[in-house]
Each structure stands twice: as structure tokens, then as C-alpha cells.
XYZ file of C-alpha atoms in Angstrom:
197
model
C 71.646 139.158 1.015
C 75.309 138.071 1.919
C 78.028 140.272 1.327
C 81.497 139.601 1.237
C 84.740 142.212 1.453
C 87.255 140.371 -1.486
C 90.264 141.788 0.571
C 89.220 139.101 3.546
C 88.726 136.669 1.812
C 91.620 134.340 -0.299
C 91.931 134.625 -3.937
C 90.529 130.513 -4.023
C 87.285 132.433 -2.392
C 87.148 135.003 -4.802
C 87.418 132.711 -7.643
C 84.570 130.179 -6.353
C 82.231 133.254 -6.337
C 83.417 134.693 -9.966
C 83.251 131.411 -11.685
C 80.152 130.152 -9.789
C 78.377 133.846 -10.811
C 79.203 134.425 -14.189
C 77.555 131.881 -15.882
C 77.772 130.757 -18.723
C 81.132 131.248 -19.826
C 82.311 130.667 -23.758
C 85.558 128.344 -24.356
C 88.282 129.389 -25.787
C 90.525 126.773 -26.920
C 93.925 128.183 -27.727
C 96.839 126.995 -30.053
C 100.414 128.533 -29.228
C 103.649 127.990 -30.484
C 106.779 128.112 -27.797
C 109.757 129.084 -29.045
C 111.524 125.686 -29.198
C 108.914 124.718 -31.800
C 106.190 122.609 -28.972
C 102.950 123.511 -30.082
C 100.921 124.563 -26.622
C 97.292 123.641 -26.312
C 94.472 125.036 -23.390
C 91.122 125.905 -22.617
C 90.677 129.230 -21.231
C 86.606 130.651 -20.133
C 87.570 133.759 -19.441
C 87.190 134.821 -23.240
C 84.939 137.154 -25.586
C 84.516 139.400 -28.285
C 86.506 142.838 -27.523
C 85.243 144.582 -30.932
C 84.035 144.156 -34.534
C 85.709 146.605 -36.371
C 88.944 145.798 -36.650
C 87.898 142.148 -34.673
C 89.307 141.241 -32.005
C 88.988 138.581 -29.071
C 89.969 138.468 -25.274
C 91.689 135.440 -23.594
C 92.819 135.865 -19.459
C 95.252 133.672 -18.837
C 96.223 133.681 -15.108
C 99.633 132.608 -13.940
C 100.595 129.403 -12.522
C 102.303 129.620 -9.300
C 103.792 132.941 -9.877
C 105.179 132.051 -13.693
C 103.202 133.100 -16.623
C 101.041 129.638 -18.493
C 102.333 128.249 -21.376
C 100.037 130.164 -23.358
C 100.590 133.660 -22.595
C 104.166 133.120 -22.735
C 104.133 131.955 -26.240
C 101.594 134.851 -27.352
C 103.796 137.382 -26.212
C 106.783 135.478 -27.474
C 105.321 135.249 -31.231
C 103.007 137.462 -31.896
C 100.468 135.060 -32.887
C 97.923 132.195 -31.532
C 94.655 130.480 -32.727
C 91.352 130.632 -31.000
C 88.844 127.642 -31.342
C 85.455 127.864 -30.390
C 84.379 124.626 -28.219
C 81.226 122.478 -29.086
C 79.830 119.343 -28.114
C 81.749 117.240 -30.527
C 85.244 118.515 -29.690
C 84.904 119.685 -25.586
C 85.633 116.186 -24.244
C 89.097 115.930 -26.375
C 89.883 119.629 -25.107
C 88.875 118.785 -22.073
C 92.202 116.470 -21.755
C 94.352 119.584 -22.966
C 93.779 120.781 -19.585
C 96.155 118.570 -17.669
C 99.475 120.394 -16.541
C 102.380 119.223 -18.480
C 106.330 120.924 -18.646
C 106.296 122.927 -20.678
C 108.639 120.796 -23.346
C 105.467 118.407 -24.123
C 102.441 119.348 -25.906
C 99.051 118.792 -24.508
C 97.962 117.847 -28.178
C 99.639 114.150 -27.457
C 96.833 113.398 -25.207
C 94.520 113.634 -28.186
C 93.127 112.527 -31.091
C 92.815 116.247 -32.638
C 94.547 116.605 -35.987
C 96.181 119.780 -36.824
C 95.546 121.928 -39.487
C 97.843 124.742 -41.268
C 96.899 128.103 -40.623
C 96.679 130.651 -43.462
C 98.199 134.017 -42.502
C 100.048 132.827 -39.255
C 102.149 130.097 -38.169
C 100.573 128.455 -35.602
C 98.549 126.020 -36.651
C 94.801 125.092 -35.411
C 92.747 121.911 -34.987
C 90.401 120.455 -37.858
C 87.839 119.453 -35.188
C 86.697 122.935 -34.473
C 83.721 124.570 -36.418
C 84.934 128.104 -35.573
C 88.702 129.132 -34.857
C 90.255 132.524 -35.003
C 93.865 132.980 -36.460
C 95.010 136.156 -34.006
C 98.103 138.244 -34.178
C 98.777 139.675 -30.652
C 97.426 143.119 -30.477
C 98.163 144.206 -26.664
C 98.695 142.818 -23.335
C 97.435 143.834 -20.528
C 98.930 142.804 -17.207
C 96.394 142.627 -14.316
C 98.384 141.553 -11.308
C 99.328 137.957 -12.516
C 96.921 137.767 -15.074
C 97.742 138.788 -18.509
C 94.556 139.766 -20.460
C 95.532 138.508 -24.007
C 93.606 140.928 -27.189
C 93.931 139.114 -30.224
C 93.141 140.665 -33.879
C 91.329 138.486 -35.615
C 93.363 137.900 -38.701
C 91.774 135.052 -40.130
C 88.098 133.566 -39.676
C 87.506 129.979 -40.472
C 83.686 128.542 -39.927
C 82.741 125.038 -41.419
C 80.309 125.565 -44.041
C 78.084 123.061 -41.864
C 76.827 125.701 -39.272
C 77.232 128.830 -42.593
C 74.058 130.195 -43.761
C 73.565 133.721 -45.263
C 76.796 135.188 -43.701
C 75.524 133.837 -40.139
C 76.715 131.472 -37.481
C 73.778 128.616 -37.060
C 74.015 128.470 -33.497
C 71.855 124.817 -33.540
C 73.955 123.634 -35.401
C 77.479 124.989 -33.925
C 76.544 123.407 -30.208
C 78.745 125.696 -28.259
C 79.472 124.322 -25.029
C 79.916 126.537 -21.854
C 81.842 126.943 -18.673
C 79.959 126.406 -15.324
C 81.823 125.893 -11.855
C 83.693 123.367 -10.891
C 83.433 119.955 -13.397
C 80.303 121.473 -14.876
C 79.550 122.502 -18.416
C 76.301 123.942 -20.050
C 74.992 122.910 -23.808
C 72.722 125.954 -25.435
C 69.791 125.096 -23.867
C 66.481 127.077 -24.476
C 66.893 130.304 -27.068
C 64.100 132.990 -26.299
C 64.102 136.551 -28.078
C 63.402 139.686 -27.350
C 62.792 142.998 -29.579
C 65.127 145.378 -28.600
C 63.990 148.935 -27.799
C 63.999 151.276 -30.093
């Protein structure tokens, strides 16, 4: 087996080996509202589920040349941001979110998503998604130049589509995950297994 000491190697190295190892990776994609009113849009994998009770959900956002993303800035800034859950029918629009724009342009222009009005915050989310998340910020945590966003889930929204008995259909949701480099992953193949008891 290869091993590899992270402190010799550069942080590009380090990433290939995360990104390429922790597979599959859920999507977050994340609505934020700068302070100038430009509604910020980006698609973040390093994301999941911090706790049920009260919910909450964890976007990293690392920095971009030494200056905190869009994103993270306008989290901290507000208070407030909407998680969306990627699928098949949405991930190629998203996809486009992920271009690098100043930050006085939104990355919803290169789109054809159509916003949506949020119920208990004000940043608003996109129709297309079968899941999102209205958050209010709960704590940052600062990890070198990555700021670990925790989000209380304030508001859930699921299309009644993928709804059935107070569970998420995952058939019929489609997530869509984060491989390396240009590559994504569908479901694929559900097994189960009985859990110890």
C-alpha cells in the first residue's frame, strides 16, 4: 500500500486524494444573499446532515485565493441561506452556477432556474429542486481557510412527487453525486442490510 505524509505534499495533492477517496459525495446547492441585494448561487460536495434534533446541515466552503467565496461571506453576513438538494433534472443547470463571476453578478443569469420565495427567511430558493433547506446560520467554524458553514434547518420543502408516508422516495428524488474531477454518480444499485441488534 502507498502512503503519503500530507505535509510533503501540496494542498492540489491533498485534494486529488480527498475528493478522489470519498466517494460519493451529496450536492449542496446553495442560495445566498450579499449585502448589496445579488442573490449568490454554488454547488458545494462537501455537505451533510450534522443532526436531527434540532436539524441541521454542513456546507465547507473553502476560500478563493485567500478571500472567503461568495457564499460564506453572505452566510455570515445574513444569517441565513437555502440548501437544495441536486438531482438529475436540475445538476446540469447547477452545474453552470459553478463558473467564477465578481462578485456583483449572480450566477443565477446563466440559467434557466426560476426563483421561488422562501417562507421564514429571505433568501429565496429555486423551484427546480425537489428538496431545499431554508437555514439560519447556526455557527461557523473556521478551519484554516475553510469555513465549515452549520445551518439550522428552519424550513423543509420536499415536492409531494418523491413524499410518501413522511419519507423521501429516493427513486424517485434521483440525487446526483460528486465524483473527482468532471465526474458525477446517479444512485445506482440500493442493497440492504439488517442492522445488528
Amino acid at each position: 500500500m502507498l502512503s503519503f505524509d500530507p505535509n510533503a505534499q501540496t494542498e492540489r495533492e491533498n485534494y486529488k486524494l480527498l475528493i478522489g477517496s470519498v466517494i460519493p459525495r451529496p450536492i449542496a446547492f446553495v442560495t445566498s444573499r450579499a449585502a448589496n441585494g445579488t442573490l449568490n448561487a454554488a454547488p458545494f460536495s462537501y455537505f451533510n446532515v450534522v443532526s436531527s434534533d434540532p436539524p441541521m446541515i454542513s456546507v465547507s466552503v473553502q476560500s478563493r485565493a485567500g478571500s472567503p467565496k461568495d457564499t460564506a461571506q453572505n452566510a455570515i453576513e445574513a444569517g441565513e441561506f437555502v440548501v437544495h438538494v441536486v438531482d438529475e433534472t436540475n445538476v446540469e443547470q447547477i452545474n453552470r452556477t459553478a463558473a467564477s463571476l465578481p462578485r456583483d453578478e449572480s450566477e443565477l443569469d446563466l440559467t434557466d432556474l426560476t426563483l421561488v420565495e422562501s417562507e421564514a427567511i429571505a433568501v429565496p430558493g429555486v423551484n427546480e429542486a425537489k428538496v431545499r433547506f431554508e437555514c439560519c446560520l447556526e455557527q461557523v467554524v473556521e478551519l484554516g481557510g475553510t469555513r465549515l458553514l452549520i445551518g439550522k434547518v428552519v424550513r423543509f420543502h420536499i415536492d409531494e412527487s418523491i413524499y410518501e408516508n413522511g419519507r423521501i422516495n429516493h427513486d424517485l428524488l434521483k440525487p446526483v453525486s460528486r465524483l473527482a474531477g468532471t465526474n458525477y454518480a446517479k444512485l445506482g444499485e440500493v442493497f440492504s442490510l439488517e442492522r445488528p441488534k
